[in-house]
């Protein structure tokens, strides 16, 4: 069974893959890799972003020197309220994923917060008070085994990847000696908020928006990136990407088998996020699938790749309302973004 949606063209996916590797590369640099003129690439990207078919975003990965805390939150909703509840929580900066799903829960959220105290405040003071919410179950992510929003399009050829890396450094610039920022200045917070909607905003535009100089903007962005403070999030809208269906699989794995299991699962092309979690099951894996039928194939592949693993549950999204900071409409296209809270 398929969705019947058409996918983006190869040129579109190549451009997205290139921007996943080098989010702020110039159109001239990208032109040398993709074989199209800078003007053509700029127009293509404008078409994709204006139409809601793709986006490029930067989000905070740290709160000072500490990693941000993630949690999977399952909501049971009163009959007929799932849609309205999803729209409510999609407007919150704490949610990085809002999925309306099959199974025991009605909604699955990926929530980010600075710490456990802030997470409790958001869930108790906001989510549990929503009129449609009957029950809220939380699994705190104790370890995120792979980088959120990493590239899995793999559209560029190895030669193109090498050339882009040589021209821009891509994601392979060494960061072993980078200093982790202990705190964010007011300008850092403003830049992170501005780049959540469009990671390709120019230094000149950011300088005008923030009332500072271009050189200061570039210096602060370099410091934020080098310190591992930012996650880059460049994706096609899933409905048009060739992998339109979000799914989650929860599993039980003996503790000593977790490292080998995680390595095996992360190699599968469908997987996007592998997390160790609290609660009755210790691994939660999020993925994007081509078809409904593929869920069975993937769970079978899980067991073959990691014999110690036991499938505990599966959920398939009927609709995805939010990915990262981006809110998606009923037609699957991005409509707007939610500015993050200052980290």
Tab-separated table of C-alpha atoms in Angstrom, residues 1 10-11 15-16 21 30-31 54 56 67 89 109 119 139 149 161-162 165 196 221 231 243 259 267 307 314 332 334:
chain	number	residue	atom	x	y	z
A	1	UNK	CA	0.000	0.000	0.000
A	10	UNK	CA	16.357	13.984	-8.458
A	11	UNK	CA	17.660	17.533	-8.865
A	15	UNK	CA	20.139	20.012	-3.689
A	16	UNK	CA	18.643	18.998	-0.328
A	21	UNK	CA	26.094	18.460	4.260
A	30	UNK	CA	26.953	24.337	-4.753
A	31	UNK	CA	26.946	25.102	-8.473
A	54	UNK	CA	11.620	21.495	1.981
A	56	UNK	CA	16.652	24.237	6.322
A	67	UNK	CA	23.025	18.472	26.269
A	89	UNK	CA	1.065	21.152	21.040
A	109	UNK	CA	5.407	13.763	20.731
A	119	UNK	CA	10.158	18.912	31.269
A	139	UNK	CA	9.689	7.999	28.311
A	149	UNK	CA	17.991	14.951	11.485
A	161	UNK	CA	30.307	14.377	-1.756
A	162	UNK	CA	34.103	14.576	-1.867
A	165	UNK	CA	33.541	18.483	1.400
A	196	UNK	CA	15.158	28.092	13.242
A	221	UNK	CA	27.799	31.462	14.162
A	231	UNK	CA	21.719	20.756	15.104
A	243	UNK	CA	9.473	8.034	2.470
A	259	UNK	CA	25.618	-1.363	21.800
A	267	UNK	CA	22.696	0.851	9.566
A	307	UNK	CA	18.667	-11.532	17.343
A	314	UNK	CA	4.665	-0.495	16.771
A	332	UNK	CA	1.896	17.484	4.153
A	334	UNK	CA	5.321	23.071	5.659
